Amino acid sequence: DADVTQTPRNRITKTGKRIMLECSQTKGHDRMYWYRQDPGLGLRLIYYSFDVKDINKGEISDGYSVSRQAQAKFSLSLESAIPNQTALYFCATSETGAKNIQYFGAGTRLSVL
Amino acid sequence: KNQVEQSPQSLIILEGKNCTLQCNYTVSPFSNLRWYKQDTGRGPVSLTIMTFSENTKSNGRYTATLDADTKQSSLHITASQLSDSASYICVVRDSNYQLIWGAGTKLIIKP
C-alpha cells in the first residue's frame, strides 16, 4: 500500500460546486502539505500543517481551505470551484528537521468545467 | 524575487547515452537544494539533497553538483535507461524553510 494516499485520483466537477480532496498517510509524519501543479510551472504550495493544531497558508491559498482531522489525515476543500482551479493536486508529508524530505501521493487530477 | 530556472525544458536522448540537466537559482540565502524525479502520473520522488557546503552527491547513476558561488546546480545521468524517462525538478529551500520549485525538465529516453 502507498504511504501517502490521495482520493479521488480523478474528478470532474462544475463551476460553483464544493469539492473535497482527501489525503491520508501511514508514514507517521507530523507535517503535511497540499500543492497544485500546472503545466509549465513549478509546484505551488496551497496550505501546510506542522501538526494537528497548526495550519498555515501557503503561496496560493485563496479559494481553498483545509482540515487536519488527525495526524494521518489532511483534506483540501474548494468551497466554490472555478475553472482556473483545474490542475493536478498533490499531498505530501515530511519529517521535521532541516532536510525534511517530502513524500508525495500520486496526485488528484481535477477538472472544473 | 526568489526563482529557480531549469534548462532545457525538454530533452530527448537515446538509451545508454549520458545527459546533464541544469538548474539556476536566485534564492539567497539558501538552506539546501534538492532534485526530484517525477514519473508521468505520479508524485515527485526525492533523488538528492545538498547543503551549501556540499558540491556533489550521487544516487546510483544520478550525480548532482552544486556551485553555491554561481548559484548553479546540475544533474548528470549516466548510461540512461528507458525508466529514466520522467520530469526532473530542481527545488531550493530558502532560509525561511520555504521550498521554491523549478518547472522541471522533461526527459525522454528513446530505445
mmCIF file with all atom_site columns, C-alpha atoms in Angstrom:
data_model
loop_
_atom_site.group_PDB
_atom_site.id
_atom_site.type_symbol
_atom_site.label_atom_id
_atom_site.label_alt_id
_atom_site.label_comp_id
_atom_site.label_asym_id
_atom_site.label_entity_id
_atom_site.label_seq_id
_atom_site.pdbx_PDB_ins_code
_atom_site.Cartn_x
_atom_site.Cartn_y
_atom_site.Cartn_z
_atom_site.occupancy
_atom_site.B_iso_or_equiv
_atom_site.pdbx_formal_charge
_atom_site.auth_seq_id
_atom_site.auth_comp_id
_atom_site.auth_asym_id
_atom_site.auth_atom_id
_atom_site.pdbx_PDB_model_num
ATOM 1   C CA . ASP A 1 1   ? 0.000   0.000  0.000   1.00 0.00 ? 1   ASP A CA 1
ATOM 2   C CA . ALA A 1 2   ? 1.117   3.542  -0.736  1.00 0.00 ? 2   ALA A CA 1
ATOM 3   C CA . ASP A 1 3   ? 2.499   5.552  2.186   1.00 0.00 ? 3   ASP A CA 1
ATOM 4   C CA . VAL A 1 4   ? 0.610   8.663  1.066   1.00 0.00 ? 4   VAL A CA 1
ATOM 5   C CA . THR A 1 5   ? -2.825  8.029  -0.428  1.00 0.00 ? 5   THR A CA 1
ATOM 6   C CA . GLN A 1 6   ? -4.934  10.601 -2.230  1.00 0.00 ? 6   GLN A CA 1
ATOM 7   C CA . THR A 1 7   ? -8.580  10.229 -3.141  1.00 0.00 ? 7   THR A CA 1
ATOM 8   C CA . PRO A 1 8   ? -10.060 10.594 -5.628  1.00 0.00 ? 8   PRO A CA 1
ATOM 9   C CA . ARG A 1 9   ? -7.429  10.141 -8.342  1.00 0.00 ? 9   ARG A CA 1
ATOM 10  C CA . ASN A 1 10  ? -9.545  11.976 -10.896 1.00 0.00 ? 10  ASN A CA 1
ATOM 11  C CA . ARG A 1 11  ? -12.508 14.295 -10.535 1.00 0.00 ? 11  ARG A CA 1
ATOM 12  C CA . ILE A 1 12  ? -14.582 16.321 -12.937 1.00 0.00 ? 12  ILE A CA 1
ATOM 13  C CA . THR A 1 13  ? -16.895 18.915 -11.460 1.00 0.00 ? 13  THR A CA 1
ATOM 14  C CA . LYS A 1 14  ? -18.850 22.005 -12.440 1.00 0.00 ? 14  LYS A CA 1
ATOM 15  C CA . THR A 1 15  ? -18.229 25.622 -11.608 1.00 0.00 ? 15  THR A CA 1
ATOM 16  C CA . GLY A 1 16  ? -19.644 26.569 -8.220  1.00 0.00 ? 16  GLY A CA 1
ATOM 17  C CA . LYS A 1 17  ? -19.604 23.069 -6.753  1.00 0.00 ? 17  LYS A CA 1
ATOM 18  C CA . ARG A 1 18  ? -17.912 22.252 -3.455  1.00 0.00 ? 18  ARG A CA 1
ATOM 19  C CA . ILE A 1 19  ? -15.137 19.701 -3.748  1.00 0.00 ? 19  ILE A CA 1
ATOM 20  C CA . MET A 1 20  ? -13.076 17.884 -1.152  1.00 0.00 ? 20  MET A CA 1
ATOM 21  C CA . LEU A 1 21  ? -9.795  16.116 -1.858  1.00 0.00 ? 21  LEU A CA 1
ATOM 22  C CA . GLU A 1 22  ? -8.548  13.746 0.776   1.00 0.00 ? 22  GLU A CA 1
ATOM 23  C CA . CYS A 1 23  ? -5.105  12.645 1.841   1.00 0.00 ? 23  CYS A CA 1
ATOM 24  C CA . SER A 1 24  ? -4.043  10.019 4.341   1.00 0.00 ? 24  SER A CA 1
ATOM 25  C CA . GLN A 1 25  ? -0.576  8.825  5.294   1.00 0.00 ? 25  GLN A CA 1
ATOM 26  C CA . THR A 1 26  ? 0.947   5.883  7.092   1.00 0.00 ? 26  THR A CA 1
ATOM 27  C CA . LYS A 1 27  ? 4.456   7.364  7.434   1.00 0.00 ? 27  LYS A CA 1
ATOM 28  C CA . GLY A 1 28  ? 3.799   8.771  10.886  1.00 0.00 ? 28  GLY A CA 1
ATOM 29  C CA . HIS A 1 29  ? 4.933   12.247 9.837   1.00 0.00 ? 29  HIS A CA 1
ATOM 30  C CA . ASP A 1 30  ? 3.667   15.336 11.606  1.00 0.00 ? 30  ASP A CA 1
ATOM 31  C CA . ARG A 1 31  ? 3.988   17.648 8.605   1.00 0.00 ? 31  ARG A CA 1
ATOM 32  C CA . MET A 1 32  ? 1.575   17.577 5.687   1.00 0.00 ? 32  MET A CA 1
ATOM 33  C CA . TYR A 1 33  ? 1.228   19.777 2.613   1.00 0.00 ? 33  TYR A CA 1
ATOM 34  C CA . TRP A 1 34  ? -1.078  20.486 -0.295  1.00 0.00 ? 34  TRP A CA 1
ATOM 35  C CA . TYR A 1 35  ? 0.352   21.611 -3.642  1.00 0.00 ? 35  TYR A CA 1
ATOM 36  C CA . ARG A 1 36  ? -1.040  22.263 -7.082  1.00 0.00 ? 36  ARG A CA 1
ATOM 37  C CA . GLN A 1 37  ? 0.850   21.630 -10.301 1.00 0.00 ? 37  GLN A CA 1
ATOM 38  C CA . ASP A 1 38  ? 0.068   23.403 -13.570 1.00 0.00 ? 38  ASP A CA 1
ATOM 39  C CA . PRO A 1 39  ? 1.742   22.758 -16.934 1.00 0.00 ? 39  PRO A CA 1
ATOM 40  C CA . GLY A 1 40  ? 4.983   24.715 -17.324 1.00 0.00 ? 40  GLY A CA 1
ATOM 41  C CA . LEU A 1 41  ? 5.016   25.857 -13.690 1.00 0.00 ? 41  LEU A CA 1
ATOM 42  C CA . GLY A 1 42  ? 6.683   24.590 -10.560 1.00 0.00 ? 42  GLY A CA 1
ATOM 43  C CA . LEU A 1 43  ? 4.633   23.134 -7.743  1.00 0.00 ? 43  LEU A CA 1
ATOM 44  C CA . ARG A 1 44  ? 2.900   25.822 -5.715  1.00 0.00 ? 44  ARG A CA 1
ATOM 45  C CA . LEU A 1 45  ? 2.101   25.441 -2.040  1.00 0.00 ? 45  LEU A CA 1
ATOM 46  C CA . ILE A 1 46  ? -1.558  25.902 -1.068  1.00 0.00 ? 46  ILE A CA 1
ATOM 47  C CA . TYR A 1 47  ? -1.577  25.037 2.637   1.00 0.00 ? 47  TYR A CA 1
ATOM 48  C CA . TYR A 1 48  ? 0.642   23.233 5.093   1.00 0.00 ? 48  TYR A CA 1
ATOM 49  C CA . SER A 1 49  ? 0.262   21.807 8.563   1.00 0.00 ? 49  SER A CA 1
ATOM 50  C CA . PHE A 1 50  ? 3.055   21.083 11.024  1.00 0.00 ? 50  PHE A CA 1
ATOM 51  C CA . ASP A 1 51  ? 0.759   19.235 13.395  1.00 0.00 ? 51  ASP A CA 1
ATOM 52  C CA . VAL A 1 52  ? -2.954  18.761 14.051  1.00 0.00 ? 52  VAL A CA 1
ATOM 53  C CA . LYS A 1 53  ? -3.342  22.183 15.663  1.00 0.00 ? 53  LYS A CA 1
ATOM 54  C CA . ASP A 1 54  ? -1.055  24.091 13.313  1.00 0.00 ? 54  ASP A CA 1
ATOM 55  C CA . ILE A 1 55  ? -2.314  25.072 9.850   1.00 0.00 ? 55  ILE A CA 1
ATOM 56  C CA . ASN A 1 56  ? -0.711  27.708 7.655   1.00 0.00 ? 56  ASN A CA 1
ATOM 57  C CA . LYS A 1 57  ? -1.480  29.365 4.357   1.00 0.00 ? 57  LYS A CA 1
ATOM 58  C CA . GLY A 1 58  ? 0.900   28.820 1.501   1.00 0.00 ? 58  GLY A CA 1
ATOM 59  C CA . GLU A 1 59  ? 1.617   30.832 -1.602  1.00 0.00 ? 59  GLU A CA 1
ATOM 60  C CA . ILE A 1 60  ? -1.832  30.422 -3.217  1.00 0.00 ? 60  ILE A CA 1
ATOM 61  C CA . SER A 1 61  ? -4.434  29.733 -0.520  1.00 0.00 ? 61  SER A CA 1
ATOM 62  C CA . ASP A 1 62  ? -7.263  31.927 -1.876  1.00 0.00 ? 62  ASP A CA 1
ATOM 63  C CA . GLY A 1 63  ? -10.279 29.833 -2.834  1.00 0.00 ? 63  GLY A CA 1
ATOM 64  C CA . TYR A 1 64  ? -9.106  26.842 -0.807  1.00 0.00 ? 64  TYR A CA 1
ATOM 65  C CA . SER A 1 65  ? -9.500  25.621 2.761   1.00 0.00 ? 65  SER A CA 1
ATOM 66  C CA . VAL A 1 66  ? -8.068  22.661 4.644   1.00 0.00 ? 66  VAL A CA 1
ATOM 67  C CA . SER A 1 67  ? -8.824  20.456 7.609   1.00 0.00 ? 67  SER A CA 1
ATOM 68  C CA . ARG A 1 68  ? -6.348  18.364 9.579   1.00 0.00 ? 68  ARG A CA 1
ATOM 69  C CA . GLN A 1 69  ? -8.625  15.747 11.078  1.00 0.00 ? 69  GLN A CA 1
ATOM 70  C CA . ALA A 1 70  ? -5.825  13.673 12.603  1.00 0.00 ? 70  ALA A CA 1
ATOM 71  C CA . GLN A 1 71  ? -2.076  13.296 12.302  1.00 0.00 ? 71  GLN A CA 1
ATOM 72  C CA . ALA A 1 72  ? -2.643  10.975 9.368   1.00 0.00 ? 72  ALA A CA 1
ATOM 73  C CA . LYS A 1 73  ? -5.370  12.919 7.527   1.00 0.00 ? 73  LYS A CA 1
ATOM 74  C CA . PHE A 1 74  ? -5.305  16.258 5.745   1.00 0.00 ? 74  PHE A CA 1
ATOM 75  C CA . SER A 1 75  ? -8.098  17.291 3.394   1.00 0.00 ? 75  SER A CA 1
ATOM 76  C CA . LEU A 1 76  ? -8.315  20.136 0.895   1.00 0.00 ? 76  LEU A CA 1
ATOM 77  C CA . SER A 1 77  ? -11.609 21.807 0.011   1.00 0.00 ? 77  SER A CA 1
ATOM 78  C CA . LEU A 1 78  ? -12.614 24.047 -2.835  1.00 0.00 ? 78  LEU A CA 1
ATOM 79  C CA . GLU A 1 79  ? -15.665 25.854 -1.484  1.00 0.00 ? 79  GLU A CA 1
ATOM 80  C CA . SER A 1 80  ? -16.903 27.023 -4.880  1.00 0.00 ? 80  SER A CA 1
ATOM 81  C CA . ALA A 1 81  ? -14.831 25.567 -7.683  1.00 0.00 ? 81  ALA A CA 1
ATOM 82  C CA . ILE A 1 82  ? -13.850 27.724 -10.648 1.00 0.00 ? 82  ILE A CA 1
ATOM 83  C CA . PRO A 1 83  ? -12.271 26.693 -13.978 1.00 0.00 ? 83  PRO A CA 1
ATOM 84  C CA . ASN A 1 84  ? -8.817  28.104 -13.158 1.00 0.00 ? 84  ASN A CA 1
ATOM 85  C CA . GLN A 1 85  ? -8.624  25.619 -10.293 1.00 0.00 ? 85  GLN A CA 1
ATOM 86  C CA . THR A 1 86  ? -8.292  22.891 -12.894 1.00 0.00 ? 86  THR A CA 1
ATOM 87  C CA . ALA A 1 87  ? -4.935  21.364 -12.041 1.00 0.00 ? 87  ALA A CA 1
ATOM 88  C CA . LEU A 1 88  ? -3.083  18.387 -10.620 1.00 0.00 ? 88  LEU A CA 1
ATOM 89  C CA . TYR A 1 89  ? -3.151  18.427 -6.825  1.00 0.00 ? 89  TYR A CA 1
ATOM 90  C CA . PHE A 1 90  ? -0.571  16.721 -4.657  1.00 0.00 ? 90  PHE A CA 1
ATOM 91  C CA . CYS A 1 91  ? -0.478  15.929 -0.977  1.00 0.00 ? 91  CYS A CA 1
ATOM 92  C CA . ALA A 1 92  ? 2.912   15.457 0.678   1.00 0.00 ? 92  ALA A CA 1
ATOM 93  C CA . THR A 1 93  ? 4.286   14.620 4.103   1.00 0.00 ? 93  THR A CA 1
ATOM 94  C CA . SER A 1 94  ? 7.645   15.167 5.739   1.00 0.00 ? 94  SER A CA 1
ATOM 95  C CA . GLU A 1 95  ? 9.540   14.692 8.954   1.00 0.00 ? 95  GLU A CA 1
ATOM 96  C CA . THR A 1 96  ? 10.765  17.672 10.915  1.00 0.00 ? 96  THR A CA 1
ATOM 97  C CA . GLY A 1 97  ? 14.387  18.768 10.527  1.00 0.00 ? 97  GLY A CA 1
ATOM 98  C CA . ALA A 1 98  ? 16.467  20.774 8.096   1.00 0.00 ? 98  ALA A CA 1
ATOM 99  C CA . LYS A 1 99  ? 16.394  18.279 5.245   1.00 0.00 ? 99  LYS A CA 1
ATOM 100 C CA . ASN A 1 100 ? 12.751  17.224 5.692   1.00 0.00 ? 100 ASN A CA 1
ATOM 101 C CA . ILE A 1 101 ? 12.418  15.170 2.536   1.00 0.00 ? 101 ILE A CA 1
ATOM 102 C CA . GLN A 1 102 ? 8.867   15.376 1.230   1.00 0.00 ? 102 GLN A CA 1
ATOM 103 C CA . TYR A 1 103 ? 6.980   12.227 0.240   1.00 0.00 ? 103 TYR A CA 1
ATOM 104 C CA . PHE A 1 104 ? 4.191   12.705 -2.259  1.00 0.00 ? 104 PHE A CA 1
ATOM 105 C CA . GLY A 1 105 ? 0.936   10.993 -3.053  1.00 0.00 ? 105 GLY A CA 1
ATOM 106 C CA . ALA A 1 106 ? 0.070   10.025 -6.605  1.00 0.00 ? 106 ALA A CA 1
ATOM 107 C CA . GLY A 1 107 ? -1.981  13.153 -7.152  1.00 0.00 ? 107 GLY A CA 1
ATOM 108 C CA . THR A 1 108 ? -5.590  14.096 -7.912  1.00 0.00 ? 108 THR A CA 1
ATOM 109 C CA . ARG A 1 109 ? -6.384  15.394 -11.375 1.00 0.00 ? 109 ARG A CA 1
ATOM 110 C CA . LEU A 1 110 ? -9.217  17.913 -11.017 1.00 0.00 ? 110 LEU A CA 1
ATOM 111 C CA . SER A 1 111 ? -11.152 19.413 -13.906 1.00 0.00 ? 111 SER A CA 1
ATOM 112 C CA . VAL A 1 112 ? -13.608 22.234 -13.279 1.00 0.00 ? 112 VAL A CA 1
ATOM 113 C CA . LEU A 1 113 ? -15.974 22.801 -16.196 1.00 0.00 ? 113 LEU A CA 1
ATOM 114 C CA . LYS B 2 1   ? 12.189  37.509 -6.209  1.00 0.00 ? 1   LYS B CA 1
ATOM 115 C CA . ASN B 2 2   ? 13.414  34.005 -5.398  1.00 0.00 ? 2   ASN B CA 1
ATOM 116 C CA . GLN B 2 3   ? 13.363  31.914 -8.548  1.00 0.00 ? 3   GLN B CA 1
ATOM 117 C CA . VAL B 2 4   ? 14.513  28.544 -9.791  1.00 0.00 ? 4   VAL B CA 1
ATOM 118 C CA . GLU B 2 5   ? 15.008  28.122 -13.531 1.00 0.00 ? 5   GLU B CA 1
ATOM 119 C CA . GLN B 2 6   ? 15.729  24.873 -15.279 1.00 0.00 ? 6   GLN B CA 1
ATOM 120 C CA . SER B 2 7   ? 17.066  24.079 -18.709 1.00 0.00 ? 7   SER B CA 1
ATOM 121 C CA . PRO B 2 8   ? 16.389  22.628 -21.109 1.00 0.00 ? 8   PRO B CA 1
ATOM 122 C CA . GLN B 2 9   ? 12.594  22.442 -20.863 1.00 0.00 ? 9   GLN B CA 1
ATOM 123 C CA . SER B 2 10  ? 12.706  19.077 -22.591 1.00 0.00 ? 10  SER B CA 1
ATOM 124 C CA . LEU B 2 11  ? 15.346  16.688 -23.832 1.00 0.00 ? 11  LEU B CA 1
ATOM 125 C CA . ILE B 2 12  ? 15.314  13.532 -25.944 1.00 0.00 ? 12  ILE B CA 1
ATOM 126 C CA . ILE B 2 13  ? 18.282  11.154 -25.869 1.00 0.00 ? 13  ILE B CA 1
ATOM 127 C CA . LEU B 2 14  ? 18.968  7.590  -26.892 1.00 0.00 ? 14  LEU B CA 1
ATOM 128 C CA . GLU B 2 15  ? 19.081  4.802  -24.341 1.00 0.00 ? 15  GLU B CA 1
ATOM 129 C CA . GLY B 2 16  ? 22.578  4.304  -22.982 1.00 0.00 ? 16  GLY B CA 1
ATOM 130 C CA . LYS B 2 17  ? 23.658  7.906  -23.506 1.00 0.00 ? 17  LYS B CA 1
ATOM 131 C CA . ASN B 2 18  ? 24.547  10.367 -20.743 1.00 0.00 ? 18  ASN B CA 1
ATOM 132 C CA . CYS B 2 19  ? 22.860  13.711 -20.186 1.00 0.00 ? 19  CYS B CA 1
ATOM 133 C CA . THR B 2 20  ? 23.102  16.751 -17.937 1.00 0.00 ? 20  THR B CA 1
ATOM 134 C CA . LEU B 2 21  ? 20.233  18.902 -16.734 1.00 0.00 ? 21  LEU B CA 1
ATOM 135 C CA . GLN B 2 22  ? 20.773  22.423 -15.468 1.00 0.00 ? 22  GLN B CA 1
ATOM 136 C CA . CYS B 2 23  ? 19.312  24.466 -12.618 1.00 0.00 ? 23  CYS B CA 1
ATOM 137 C CA . ASN B 2 24  ? 19.990  28.141 -11.893 1.00 0.00 ? 24  ASN B CA 1
ATOM 138 C CA . TYR B 2 25  ? 18.559  29.817 -8.828  1.00 0.00 ? 25  TYR B CA 1
ATOM 139 C CA . THR B 2 26  ? 18.372  33.294 -7.349  1.00 0.00 ? 26  THR B CA 1
ATOM 140 C CA . VAL B 2 27  ? 17.379  32.175 -3.853  1.00 0.00 ? 27  VAL B CA 1
ATOM 141 C CA . SER B 2 28  ? 19.662  33.807 -1.285  1.00 0.00 ? 28  SER B CA 1
ATOM 142 C CA . PRO B 2 29  ? 20.486  32.816 1.316   1.00 0.00 ? 29  PRO B CA 1
ATOM 143 C CA . PHE B 2 30  ? 19.531  29.232 0.800   1.00 0.00 ? 30  PHE B CA 1
ATOM 144 C CA . SER B 2 31  ? 19.373  26.212 3.044   1.00 0.00 ? 31  SER B CA 1
ATOM 145 C CA . ASN B 2 32  ? 19.621  23.304 0.631   1.00 0.00 ? 32  ASN B CA 1
ATOM 146 C CA . LEU B 2 33  ? 18.981  22.226 -2.961  1.00 0.00 ? 33  LEU B CA 1
ATOM 147 C CA . ARG B 2 34  ? 17.075  19.120 -3.998  1.00 0.00 ? 34  ARG B CA 1
ATOM 148 C CA . TRP B 2 35  ? 16.471  17.171 -7.145  1.00 0.00 ? 35  TRP B CA 1
ATOM 149 C CA . TYR B 2 36  ? 13.243  15.234 -7.567  1.00 0.00 ? 36  TYR B CA 1
ATOM 150 C CA . LYS B 2 37  ? 12.170  12.763 -10.249 1.00 0.00 ? 37  LYS B CA 1
ATOM 151 C CA . GLN B 2 38  ? 8.514   12.785 -11.316 1.00 0.00 ? 38  GLN B CA 1
ATOM 152 C CA . ASP B 2 39  ? 7.214   9.941  -13.433 1.00 0.00 ? 39  ASP B CA 1
ATOM 153 C CA . THR B 2 40  ? 4.154   10.666 -15.558 1.00 0.00 ? 40  THR B CA 1
ATOM 154 C CA . GLY B 2 41  ? 1.014   10.395 -13.440 1.00 0.00 ? 41  GLY B CA 1
ATOM 155 C CA . ARG B 2 42  ? 2.959   10.129 -10.184 1.00 0.00 ? 42  ARG B CA 1
ATOM 156 C CA . GLY B 2 43  ? 4.143   12.416 -7.418  1.00 0.00 ? 43  GLY B CA 1
ATOM 157 C CA . PRO B 2 44  ? 7.756   13.628 -7.246  1.00 0.00 ? 44  PRO B CA 1
ATOM 158 C CA . VAL B 2 45  ? 10.325  11.367 -5.576  1.00 0.00 ? 45  VAL B CA 1
ATOM 159 C CA . SER B 2 46  ? 13.472  12.741 -3.932  1.00 0.00 ? 46  SER B CA 1
ATOM 160 C CA . LEU B 2 47  ? 16.794  11.925 -5.640  1.00 0.00 ? 47  LEU B CA 1
ATOM 161 C CA . THR B 2 48  ? 19.346  14.053 -3.780  1.00 0.00 ? 48  THR B CA 1
ATOM 162 C CA . ILE B 2 49  ? 19.623  16.850 -1.241  1.00 0.00 ? 49  ILE B CA 1
ATOM 163 C CA . MET B 2 50  ? 22.712  19.059 -0.958  1.00 0.00 ? 50  MET B CA 1
ATOM 164 C CA . THR B 2 51  ? 23.535  21.774 1.529   1.00 0.00 ? 51  THR B CA 1
ATOM 165 C CA . PHE B 2 52  ? 25.616  24.804 0.526   1.00 0.00 ? 52  PHE B CA 1
ATOM 166 C CA . SER B 2 53  ? 28.775  23.085 1.745   1.00 0.00 ? 53  SER B CA 1
ATOM 167 C CA . GLU B 2 54  ? 28.339  20.029 -0.485  1.00 0.00 ? 54  GLU B CA 1
ATOM 168 C CA . ASN B 2 55  ? 29.348  20.278 -4.128  1.00 0.00 ? 55  ASN B CA 1
ATOM 169 C CA . THR B 2 56  ? 28.483  16.798 -5.319  1.00 0.00 ? 56  THR B CA 1
ATOM 170 C CA . LYS B 2 57  ? 26.184  13.967 -4.351  1.00 0.00 ? 57  LYS B CA 1
ATOM 171 C CA . SER B 2 58  ? 25.430  10.704 -6.092  1.00 0.00 ? 58  SER B CA 1
ATOM 172 C CA . ASN B 2 59  ? 22.481  8.342  -6.074  1.00 0.00 ? 59  ASN B CA 1
ATOM 173 C CA . GLY B 2 60  ? 23.239  5.408  -8.324  1.00 0.00 ? 60  GLY B CA 1
ATOM 174 C CA . ARG B 2 61  ? 23.501  6.660  -11.912 1.00 0.00 ? 61  ARG B CA 1
ATOM 175 C CA . TYR B 2 62  ? 22.411  10.138 -10.836 1.00 0.00 ? 62  TYR B CA 1
ATOM 176 C CA . THR B 2 63  ? 25.036  12.691 -9.794  1.00 0.00 ? 63  THR B CA 1
ATOM 177 C CA . ALA B 2 64  ? 24.105  16.176 -8.669  1.00 0.00 ? 64  ALA B CA 1
ATOM 178 C CA . THR B 2 65  ? 26.581  19.025 -8.453  1.00 0.00 ? 65  THR B CA 1
ATOM 179 C CA . LEU B 2 66  ? 26.236  22.371 -6.754  1.00 0.00 ? 66  LEU B CA 1
ATOM 180 C CA . ASP B 2 67  ? 28.177  25.608 -7.168  1.00 0.00 ? 67  ASP B CA 1
ATOM 181 C CA . ALA B 2 68  ? 26.850  27.903 -4.444  1.00 0.00 ? 68  ALA B CA 1
ATOM 182 C CA . ASP B 2 69  ? 29.006  30.793 -5.676  1.00 0.00 ? 69  ASP B CA 1
ATOM 183 C CA . THR B 2 70  ? 27.423  30.885 -9.126  1.00 0.00 ? 70  THR B CA 1
ATOM 184 C CA . LYS B 2 71  ? 24.082  29.556 -7.843  1.00 0.00 ? 71  LYS B CA 1
ATOM 185 C CA . GLN B 2 72  ? 24.039  26.700 -10.295 1.00 0.00 ? 72  GLN B CA 1
ATOM 186 C CA . SER B 2 73  ? 23.324  23.009 -9.976  1.00 0.00 ? 73  SER B CA 1
ATOM 187 C CA . SER B 2 74  ? 23.336  20.183 -12.466 1.00 0.00 ? 74  SER B CA 1
ATOM 188 C CA . LEU B 2 75  ? 22.009  16.648 -12.527 1.00 0.00 ? 75  LEU B CA 1
ATOM 189 C CA . HIS B 2 76  ? 24.034  14.197 -14.580 1.00 0.00 ? 76  HIS B CA 1
ATOM 190 C CA . ILE B 2 77  ? 22.501  10.887 -15.626 1.00 0.00 ? 77  ILE B CA 1
ATOM 191 C CA . THR B 2 78  ? 24.897  8.180  -16.705 1.00 0.00 ? 78  THR B CA 1
ATOM 192 C CA . ALA B 2 79  ? 24.081  5.329  -19.084 1.00 0.00 ? 79  ALA B CA 1
ATOM 193 C CA . SER B 2 80  ? 20.431  6.302  -19.381 1.00 0.00 ? 80  SER B CA 1
ATOM 194 C CA . GLN B 2 81  ? 17.684  3.694  -19.239 1.00 0.00 ? 81  GLN B CA 1
ATOM 195 C CA . LEU B 2 82  ? 14.124  3.776  -20.513 1.00 0.00 ? 82  LEU B CA 1
ATOM 196 C CA . SER B 2 83  ? 12.930  4.075  -16.911 1.00 0.00 ? 83  SER B CA 1
ATOM 197 C CA . ASP B 2 84  ? 14.758  7.394  -16.619 1.00 0.00 ? 84  ASP B CA 1
ATOM 198 C CA . SER B 2 85  ? 12.052  8.978  -18.796 1.00 0.00 ? 85  SER B CA 1
ATOM 199 C CA . ALA B 2 86  ? 10.461  11.467 -16.410 1.00 0.00 ? 86  ALA B CA 1
ATOM 200 C CA . SER B 2 87  ? 10.456  15.092 -15.369 1.00 0.00 ? 87  SER B CA 1
ATOM 201 C CA . TYR B 2 88  ? 13.357  16.189 -13.180 1.00 0.00 ? 88  TYR B CA 1
ATOM 202 C CA . ILE B 2 89  ? 12.665  19.024 -10.816 1.00 0.00 ? 89  ILE B CA 1
ATOM 203 C CA . CYS B 2 90  ? 15.148  21.258 -9.010  1.00 0.00 ? 90  CYS B CA 1
ATOM 204 C CA . VAL B 2 91  ? 13.939  22.658 -5.678  1.00 0.00 ? 91  VAL B CA 1
ATOM 205 C CA . VAL B 2 92  ? 15.677  25.198 -3.455  1.00 0.00 ? 92  VAL B CA 1
ATOM 206 C CA . ARG B 2 93  ? 14.884  25.664 0.207   1.00 0.00 ? 93  ARG B CA 1
ATOM 207 C CA . ASP B 2 94  ? 15.337  29.210 1.419   1.00 0.00 ? 94  ASP B CA 1
ATOM 208 C CA . SER B 2 95  ? 16.391  30.413 4.843   1.00 0.00 ? 95  SER B CA 1
ATOM 209 C CA . ASN B 2 96  ? 12.725  30.650 5.883   1.00 0.00 ? 96  ASN B CA 1
ATOM 210 C CA . TYR B 2 97  ? 12.380  26.921 5.115   1.00 0.00 ? 97  TYR B CA 1
ATOM 211 C CA . GLN B 2 98  ? 10.135  27.576 2.125   1.00 0.00 ? 98  GLN B CA 1
ATOM 212 C CA . LEU B 2 99  ? 10.619  25.420 -0.963  1.00 0.00 ? 99  LEU B CA 1
ATOM 213 C CA . ILE B 2 100 ? 10.893  27.117 -4.355  1.00 0.00 ? 100 ILE B CA 1
ATOM 214 C CA . TRP B 2 101 ? 10.179  24.646 -7.145  1.00 0.00 ? 101 TRP B CA 1
ATOM 215 C CA . GLY B 2 102 ? 11.509  24.792 -10.677 1.00 0.00 ? 102 GLY B CA 1
ATOM 216 C CA . ALA B 2 103 ? 9.213   23.934 -13.583 1.00 0.00 ? 103 ALA B CA 1
ATOM 217 C CA . GLY B 2 104 ? 11.239  20.807 -14.384 1.00 0.00 ? 104 GLY B CA 1
ATOM 218 C CA . THR B 2 105 ? 12.993  19.300 -17.374 1.00 0.00 ? 105 THR B CA 1
ATOM 219 C CA . LYS B 2 106 ? 11.079  16.615 -19.250 1.00 0.00 ? 106 LYS B CA 1
ATOM 220 C CA . LEU B 2 107 ? 13.481  13.853 -20.257 1.00 0.00 ? 107 LEU B CA 1
ATOM 221 C CA . ILE B 2 108 ? 12.553  11.249 -22.851 1.00 0.00 ? 108 ILE B CA 1
ATOM 222 C CA . ILE B 2 109 ? 14.766  8.218  -23.388 1.00 0.00 ? 109 ILE B CA 1
ATOM 223 C CA . LYS B 2 110 ? 14.330  6.516  -26.761 1.00 0.00 ? 110 LYS B CA 1
ATOM 224 C CA . PRO B 2 111 ? 15.323  2.921  -27.435 1.00 0.00 ? 111 PRO B CA 1
#
